[in-house]
Each structure stands twice: as C-alpha cells, then as structure tokens.
mmCIF file of C-alpha atoms and ligand atoms in Angstrom:
data_model
loop_
_atom_site.group_PDB
_atom_site.id
_atom_site.type_symbol
_atom_site.label_atom_id
_atom_site.label_comp_id
_atom_site.label_asym_id
_atom_site.label_seq_id
_atom_site.Cartn_x
_atom_site.Cartn_y
_atom_site.Cartn_z
ATOM 1 C CA MET A 1 10.158 57.197 40.638
ATOM 2 C CA LYS A 2 9.262 60.650 41.862
ATOM 3 C CA LEU A 3 6.090 61.633 43.718
ATOM 4 C CA LYS A 4 4.887 65.225 43.727
ATOM 5 C CA VAL A 5 2.063 66.118 46.097
ATOM 6 C CA LEU A 6 -0.544 68.301 44.385
ATOM 7 C CA GLY A 7 -3.355 68.363 46.920
ATOM 8 C CA THR A 8 -4.090 67.247 50.484
ATOM 9 C CA GLN A 9 -7.378 68.835 51.548
ATOM 10 C CA SER A 10 -11.064 68.074 51.290
ATOM 11 C CA PRO A 11 -13.912 68.862 50.714
ATOM 12 C CA VAL A 12 -12.702 72.341 49.664
ATOM 13 C CA CYS A 13 -9.315 73.937 49.225
ATOM 14 C CA LYS A 14 -7.898 77.200 50.517
ATOM 15 C CA GLU A 15 -4.896 79.343 49.593
ATOM 16 C CA GLY A 16 -1.802 77.181 49.141
ATOM 17 C CA HIS A 17 -3.819 73.966 49.377
ATOM 18 C CA ASN A 18 -5.751 71.852 46.885
ATOM 19 C CA CYS A 19 -8.118 68.895 46.902
ATOM 20 C CA PRO A 20 -6.482 65.441 46.453
ATOM 21 C CA GLY A 21 -3.921 64.795 43.705
ATOM 22 C CA PHE A 22 -0.561 62.935 43.480
ATOM 23 C CA PHE A 23 1.708 63.077 40.462
ATOM 24 C CA ILE A 24 4.152 60.218 39.903
ATOM 25 C CA GLN A 25 6.858 60.309 37.264
ATOM 26 C CA ASP A 26 9.264 57.603 36.197
ATOM 27 C CA GLY A 27 11.406 58.527 33.205
ATOM 28 C CA ASN A 28 9.053 59.805 30.520
ATOM 29 C CA ASN A 29 5.956 58.153 32.000
ATOM 30 C CA ARG A 30 3.549 60.085 34.175
ATOM 31 C CA ILE A 31 0.663 59.036 36.382
ATOM 32 C CA LEU A 32 -1.725 61.416 38.087
ATOM 33 C CA LEU A 33 -3.627 59.799 40.954
ATOM 34 C CA ASP A 34 -6.776 61.900 41.323
ATOM 35 C CA CYS A 35 -7.186 65.447 40.084
ATOM 36 C CA GLY A 36 -9.127 67.336 42.727
ATOM 37 C CA SER A 37 -9.814 71.068 42.580
ATOM 38 C CA GLY A 38 -6.684 73.166 42.188
ATOM 39 C CA THR A 39 -4.296 70.268 41.533
ATOM 40 C CA HIS A 40 -3.700 71.103 37.864
ATOM 41 C CA SER A 41 -2.124 74.434 38.911
ATOM 42 C CA LEU A 42 0.926 72.557 40.267
ATOM 43 C CA LEU A 43 1.719 70.744 37.014
ATOM 44 C CA THR A 44 4.214 71.939 34.389
ATOM 45 C CA TYR A 45 2.914 72.497 30.850
ATOM 46 C CA PRO A 46 2.985 71.062 28.327
ATOM 47 C CA ASN A 47 5.557 68.534 29.636
ATOM 48 C CA ASP A 48 3.389 66.949 32.313
ATOM 49 C CA LEU A 49 0.673 66.199 29.758
ATOM 50 C CA GLN A 50 3.112 64.066 27.713
ATOM 51 C CA ASN A 51 2.515 60.336 28.252
ATOM 52 C CA LEU A 52 0.092 61.166 31.046
ATOM 53 C CA SER A 53 -2.268 58.624 32.582
ATOM 54 C CA VAL A 54 -4.876 60.220 34.835
ATOM 55 C CA ILE A 55 -6.295 57.643 37.250
ATOM 56 C CA ILE A 56 -9.402 58.770 39.106
ATOM 57 C CA SER A 57 -9.944 56.662 42.246
ATOM 58 C CA HIS A 58 -13.627 57.577 42.513
ATOM 59 C CA LEU A 59 -16.054 60.096 41.150
ATOM 60 C CA HIS A 60 -16.468 62.425 44.106
ATOM 61 C CA ARG A 61 -15.930 66.048 43.094
ATOM 62 C CA ASP A 62 -12.983 66.597 45.450
ATOM 63 C CA HIS A 63 -11.083 63.880 43.518
ATOM 64 C CA TYR A 64 -11.862 64.725 39.872
ATOM 65 C CA ASN A 65 -12.978 68.340 39.373
ATOM 66 C CA ASP A 66 -9.764 69.346 37.563
ATOM 67 C CA VAL A 67 -10.112 66.592 34.939
ATOM 68 C CA PHE A 68 -11.996 69.142 32.827
ATOM 69 C CA ASN A 69 -9.015 71.531 32.861
ATOM 70 C CA LEU A 70 -6.700 68.669 31.906
ATOM 71 C CA GLN A 71 -9.010 67.682 29.051
ATOM 72 C CA TYR A 72 -9.225 71.227 27.749
ATOM 73 C CA GLY A 73 -5.477 71.780 28.187
ATOM 74 C CA SER A 74 -4.755 68.554 26.289
ATOM 75 C CA LEU A 75 -6.733 69.813 23.300
ATOM 76 C CA VAL A 76 -5.126 73.255 23.274
ATOM 77 C CA PHE A 77 -1.585 71.851 23.514
ATOM 78 C CA HIS A 78 -2.403 69.192 20.917
ATOM 79 C CA ASN A 79 -3.678 71.865 18.517
ATOM 80 C CA GLN A 80 -0.381 73.705 19.039
ATOM 81 C CA LYS A 81 1.395 70.404 18.242
ATOM 82 C CA ARG A 82 3.051 70.476 21.670
ATOM 83 C CA ILE A 83 1.785 67.087 22.859
ATOM 84 C CA GLU A 84 1.811 64.020 20.637
ATOM 85 C CA ARG A 85 -0.357 61.480 22.449
ATOM 86 C CA PRO A 86 -3.831 61.904 23.896
ATOM 87 C CA ILE A 87 -3.943 61.777 27.688
ATOM 88 C CA ASP A 88 -5.344 58.511 29.064
ATOM 89 C CA ILE A 89 -8.119 58.886 31.615
ATOM 90 C CA TYR A 90 -8.973 55.888 33.804
ATOM 91 C CA MET A 91 -12.013 55.892 36.079
ATOM 92 C CA PRO A 92 -14.598 53.592 37.718
ATOM 93 C CA LYS A 93 -17.689 52.593 35.713
ATOM 94 C CA THR A 94 -20.083 54.309 38.117
ATOM 95 C CA PRO A 95 -21.836 56.668 38.840
ATOM 96 C CA ILE A 96 -22.657 56.447 35.162
ATOM 97 C CA GLU A 97 -23.864 60.073 34.787
ATOM 98 C CA ARG A 98 -20.486 61.368 36.043
ATOM 99 C CA VAL A 99 -18.601 59.009 33.687
ATOM 100 C CA ASP A 100 -20.788 60.229 30.814
ATOM 101 C CA ASP A 101 -20.181 63.853 31.833
ATOM 102 C CA ILE A 102 -16.400 63.372 31.569
ATOM 103 C CA LYS A 103 -16.522 61.285 28.381
ATOM 104 C CA GLY A 104 -18.977 63.759 26.838
ATOM 105 C CA GLU A 105 -16.575 66.695 27.136
ATOM 106 C CA PRO A 106 -16.125 67.755 23.482
ATOM 107 C CA ASP A 107 -12.960 69.828 23.962
ATOM 108 C CA ALA A 108 -10.504 67.099 24.873
ATOM 109 C CA TYR A 109 -7.607 65.164 23.403
ATOM 110 C CA ALA A 110 -8.092 62.112 25.585
ATOM 111 C CA LYS A 111 -8.813 58.400 25.634
ATOM 112 C CA TYR A 112 -11.098 56.870 28.249
ATOM 113 C CA HIS A 113 -10.774 53.574 30.092
ATOM 114 C CA SER A 114 -12.691 51.857 32.901
ATOM 115 C CA ILE A 115 -11.073 50.395 35.992
ATOM 116 C CA ASP A 116 -12.214 47.621 38.311
ATOM 117 C CA GLU A 117 -10.581 45.230 40.785
ATOM 118 C CA ASP A 118 -9.157 43.072 37.988
ATOM 119 C CA THR A 119 -7.563 45.922 36.048
ATOM 120 C CA LYS A 120 -3.790 45.661 35.667
ATOM 121 C CA LEU A 121 -1.972 48.458 33.893
ATOM 122 C CA THR A 122 1.619 48.615 32.733
ATOM 123 C CA ILE A 123 2.840 52.185 32.277
ATOM 124 C CA GLY A 124 6.540 52.122 31.372
ATOM 125 C CA ASN A 125 8.208 50.310 34.296
ATOM 126 C CA MET A 126 5.225 50.934 36.561
ATOM 127 C CA ASN A 127 2.623 48.229 37.215
ATOM 128 C CA VAL A 128 -0.687 49.514 38.536
ATOM 129 C CA THR A 129 -3.292 47.431 40.389
ATOM 130 C CA PHE A 130 -6.521 48.208 42.227
ATOM 131 C CA CYS A 131 -8.402 47.219 45.391
ATOM 132 C CA LYS A 132 -11.991 48.191 46.133
ATOM 133 C CA THR A 133 -12.523 50.259 49.277
ATOM 134 C CA ASP A 134 -15.735 50.878 51.258
ATOM 135 C CA HIS A 135 -17.091 54.299 50.339
ATOM 136 C CA PRO A 136 -20.492 55.618 49.167
ATOM 137 C CA VAL A 137 -19.483 55.417 45.468
ATOM 138 C CA GLU A 138 -17.324 52.853 43.601
ATOM 139 C CA THR A 139 -13.802 53.594 44.901
ATOM 140 C CA TYR A 140 -10.379 51.989 44.427
ATOM 141 C CA ALA A 141 -7.137 52.020 46.348
ATOM 142 C CA ILE A 142 -4.270 52.085 43.847
ATOM 143 C CA LYS A 143 -0.864 50.388 43.991
ATOM 144 C CA ILE A 144 2.085 51.362 41.820
ATOM 145 C CA GLN A 145 4.966 48.882 41.745
ATOM 146 C CA ASN A 146 8.240 49.693 40.082
ATOM 147 C CA GLY A 147 11.052 47.158 40.393
ATOM 148 C CA ASN A 148 11.148 46.293 44.085
ATOM 149 C CA ARG A 149 9.449 49.510 45.226
ATOM 150 C CA SER A 150 5.768 50.236 45.751
ATOM 151 C CA ILE A 151 3.486 53.114 46.606
ATOM 152 C CA VAL A 152 -0.101 52.521 47.715
ATOM 153 C CA TYR A 153 -2.746 55.235 47.771
ATOM 154 C CA THR A 154 -5.861 54.342 49.754
ATOM 155 C CA SER A 155 -8.140 56.999 48.282
ATOM 156 C CA ASP A 156 -11.243 57.395 50.482
ATOM 157 C CA THR A 157 -12.433 54.519 52.613
ATOM 158 C CA SER A 158 -14.279 53.379 55.665
ATOM 159 C CA TYR A 159 -12.323 51.439 58.297
ATOM 160 C CA SER A 160 -14.508 48.422 57.427
ATOM 161 C CA ALA A 161 -12.143 47.801 54.447
ATOM 162 C CA LYS A 162 -9.121 47.662 56.796
ATOM 163 C CA ASN A 163 -8.109 44.019 56.177
ATOM 164 C CA ARG A 164 -8.514 44.277 52.409
ATOM 165 C CA ILE A 165 -6.413 47.441 52.220
ATOM 166 C CA ALA A 166 -3.760 46.152 54.634
ATOM 167 C CA ASN A 167 -3.313 43.009 52.483
ATOM 168 C CA PHE A 168 -3.182 45.107 49.331
ATOM 169 C CA ALA A 169 -0.574 47.445 50.866
ATOM 170 C CA LYS A 170 1.512 44.640 52.431
ATOM 171 C CA ASP A 171 5.163 45.744 52.857
ATOM 172 C CA ALA A 172 4.750 48.834 50.641
ATOM 173 C CA ASP A 173 7.475 51.476 50.797
ATOM 174 C CA LEU A 174 4.954 54.267 51.151
ATOM 175 C CA LEU A 175 1.279 54.222 52.113
ATOM 176 C CA ILE A 176 -0.523 57.438 51.179
ATOM 177 C CA CYS A 177 -3.537 57.143 53.442
ATOM 178 C CA GLU A 178 -6.546 59.333 53.861
ATOM 179 C CA SER A 179 -7.108 60.584 57.391
ATOM 180 C CA SER A 180 -10.062 62.890 57.093
ATOM 181 C CA LEU A 181 -10.953 62.610 60.746
ATOM 182 C CA LEU A 182 -9.526 62.831 64.220
ATOM 183 C CA LYS A 183 -10.711 60.834 67.197
ATOM 184 C CA GLU A 184 -11.715 64.142 68.813
ATOM 185 C CA HIS A 185 -14.237 64.708 65.999
ATOM 186 C CA GLY A 186 -16.289 62.049 67.754
ATOM 187 C CA PHE A 187 -17.421 60.067 64.727
ATOM 188 C CA PRO A 188 -18.262 56.375 65.160
ATOM 189 C CA GLU A 189 -15.505 53.877 64.360
ATOM 190 C CA ILE A 190 -17.162 52.842 61.095
ATOM 191 C CA ASN A 191 -17.651 55.860 58.851
ATOM 192 C CA SER A 192 -17.007 56.504 55.174
ATOM 193 C CA HIS A 193 -13.589 57.965 56.134
ATOM 194 C CA LEU A 194 -10.664 57.150 58.439
ATOM 195 C CA THR A 195 -9.328 58.830 61.541
ATOM 196 C CA ALA A 196 -5.558 59.360 61.713
ATOM 197 C CA ALA A 197 -5.389 56.553 64.307
ATOM 198 C CA GLN A 198 -7.223 54.187 61.951
ATOM 199 C CA ALA A 199 -4.861 55.108 59.096
ATOM 200 C CA ALA A 200 -1.977 54.232 61.415
ATOM 201 C CA GLN A 201 -3.593 50.881 62.329
ATOM 202 C CA ILE A 202 -3.765 49.993 58.632
ATOM 203 C CA ALA A 203 -0.112 51.034 58.151
ATOM 204 C CA LYS A 204 0.907 48.868 61.115
ATOM 205 C CA GLN A 205 -1.081 45.847 59.946
ATOM 206 C CA ALA A 206 0.322 46.224 56.419
ATOM 207 C CA ASN A 207 3.892 46.576 57.751
ATOM 208 C CA VAL A 208 4.588 49.484 55.387
ATOM 209 C CA LYS A 209 7.852 51.377 55.693
ATOM 210 C CA GLY A 210 6.310 54.832 55.802
ATOM 211 C CA LEU A 211 2.864 56.341 56.275
ATOM 212 C CA ALA A 212 1.961 59.629 54.564
ATOM 213 C CA LEU A 213 -1.299 61.172 55.747
ATOM 214 C CA THR A 214 -3.552 63.251 53.516
ATOM 215 C CA HIS A 215 -7.200 64.359 52.923
ATOM 216 C CA PHE A 216 -7.272 66.846 55.804
ATOM 217 C CA TRP A 217 -10.072 69.109 56.908
ATOM 218 C CA PRO A 218 -9.158 72.644 55.742
ATOM 219 C CA GLU A 219 -9.583 74.182 59.194
ATOM 220 C CA GLU A 220 -7.538 71.599 61.149
ATOM 221 C CA ASP A 221 -3.909 71.878 62.257
ATOM 222 C CA VAL A 222 -2.158 68.973 60.455
ATOM 223 C CA ARG A 223 0.050 68.285 63.488
ATOM 224 C CA LYS A 224 -3.035 66.907 65.231
ATOM 225 C CA TYR A 225 -3.201 64.159 62.587
ATOM 226 C CA THR A 226 0.455 63.151 62.878
ATOM 227 C CA ASP A 227 0.314 63.268 66.694
ATOM 228 C CA GLU A 228 -2.720 60.970 66.735
ATOM 229 C CA ALA A 229 -1.169 58.550 64.187
ATOM 230 C CA LYS A 230 2.220 58.410 65.959
ATOM 231 C CA GLU A 231 0.620 56.789 68.997
ATOM 232 C CA VAL A 232 0.098 53.729 66.776
ATOM 233 C CA PHE A 233 2.725 53.926 63.983
ATOM 234 C CA LYS A 234 5.998 55.781 64.293
ATOM 235 C CA ASN A 235 7.157 56.556 60.765
ATOM 236 C CA VAL A 236 4.474 59.053 59.739
ATOM 237 C CA ILE A 237 4.399 62.375 57.912
ATOM 238 C CA ALA A 238 1.651 64.759 56.828
ATOM 239 C CA LEU A 239 1.828 65.486 53.106
ATOM 240 C CA LYS A 240 1.828 69.049 51.816
ATOM 241 C CA GLU A 241 1.334 70.699 48.468
ATOM 242 C CA GLY A 242 4.474 70.927 46.347
ATOM 243 C CA GLN A 243 6.354 68.318 48.389
ATOM 244 C CA ILE A 244 8.490 65.905 46.336
ATOM 245 C CA ILE A 245 9.342 62.416 47.532
ATOM 246 C CA ASP A 246 11.973 60.411 45.674
ATOM 247 C CA ILE A 247 11.468 56.662 45.696
ATOM 248 C CA GLU A 248 14.767 55.214 44.517
ATOM 249 C CA ILE A 249 14.486 52.043 42.488
ATOM 250 C CA ALA A 250 17.116 49.656 43.863
ATOM 251 C CA LYS A 251 17.430 47.695 40.625
ATOM 252 C CA LYS A 252 18.571 50.786 38.771
ATOM 253 C CA GLU A 253 21.075 51.649 41.514
ATOM 254 C CA GLU A 254 22.523 48.149 41.255
ATOM 255 C CA ARG A 255 22.747 48.435 37.492
ATOM 256 C CA SER A 256 24.526 51.782 37.675
ATOM 257 C CA LYS A 257 27.097 50.312 40.058
ATOM 258 C CA GLU A 258 27.895 47.487 37.608
HETATM 259 ZN ZN1 ZN B 1 -14.937 60.355 48.452
HETATM 260 ZN ZN1 ZN B 2 -12.420 62.694 49.193
#
C-alpha cells in the first residue's frame, strides 16, 4: 500500500504546495482522500483515474475544490476510451447544496455515494471505515485497513473529538493528523482545529506507530509544528507534497517468503 502526499496546506496553497489530498494505491485500486485545490496536478493521467475512489472527508472548499477537475478529466478520458470505469465519489450528505453542486456537474463520468459513520467500504484489499469528528460541517476521519496495516486520516477536527478519534485510530501504523495551529497562535484549547501539541496528544493516546502532521498555515515554518509535537510524541514527521510513504503489508511479505 503506497501513500502519495498531494497537499498539506490550508486555507490556500502557494507554489509547490496544495490544499489537502492523499493518494493511496494498492495494486490496481486507488483511493484519493480529499481533493483540495491543486492536488489533481500531482496525479498521473489517465492511470490514476482507473479504479479510483475519491473520498471527500467534508465539504469545505480546501478539501474538495479539485473534484470538478477530476470529474471533467474522467469524462474526457472516458470519451477517449482511456478509462473503463466511472470514478466513484464518496462524500457526506450535507451541506446539501454543495452535494447537489457536485452531483449536478454535467461533464463527468462518475458515480456518487454518501458516507456516514456506519459506512464500510471494501476497495480491493482495503477496508475503509469512518468516524465523525467535531467541525462546523459534517466531517469524517477515515481509516484504511489492509491486512494487518492501517492508516488513519483525521481530516479537520476540534480537540473535543479527541477520545473518539484516539479510539478509532487505536494502534494504527500511521496517523495523518491535521495540525492547523500552534500553541503560539494563542487560540483556546477547544477550536474547530488542532494544535500540533493536540495532534501529538491524540497520537499518544491512540498508541499509533507514527504521526504525520498536515494542514499547515501557508506562512508558517513546518519545523515549528514538528518541534511542538515532539514534546509530546516522538515519532513525528511533517508531510510534504510529492512525498511517498510505503506501508508494507506483512501478510504479503510472509506469502512471498513461502
Ligand atoms: Zn474544514
Ligand atoms: Zn481544512
């Protein structure tokens, strides 16, 4: 299972950086977690549109703006007979006008599906589950399990959802956690986003193996986030655009040794 980082900044992107997006591939199955502004520029065409499931964690612009490019691209490549299956687009049921806006796009070769806390998806060997976070619109953390490995993406959340997310992420191999804020920004402890220290508290409580920070302010030095998080949780990195993280599936290794 391979993770490619497509975007790590919010609410806007700047040269070399995009709004949130994480592309996960396992064999011929592909999952795109969020498709913020600029993320589609780091995909490979038409291959990455084959067997693609786009999962939008919540309908804030920084997390879904590029869905329209993916929809349009899917139609163009389909018309050229270069992709066989429509792309699958999963998203929350609300805000309804944003759902309708996406579903109403006429130039698309796509199928639409709703997600909620009970949704369970099986995409090739990957099982996908959801956990509601605390954020101004309906938002889900997303877990991808493959064999004995798991990746959890928090999406956006207030620290008030800490226990729920920590349980959901229990023992994960990698926790991709938003850390929009720093303690020095001076926001109150309960906000609609996390500080790097709060992200690290969740990682510690969840006993994850590694913490990967994302959702940075465009004008901040990312080292400030890792420095703040490291005071609480040691194994932490700041994600960056284009970075590839290989999550080896132990079962397959064992099989290949046999
Ligand atoms: Zn948001
Ligand atoms: Zn966001």
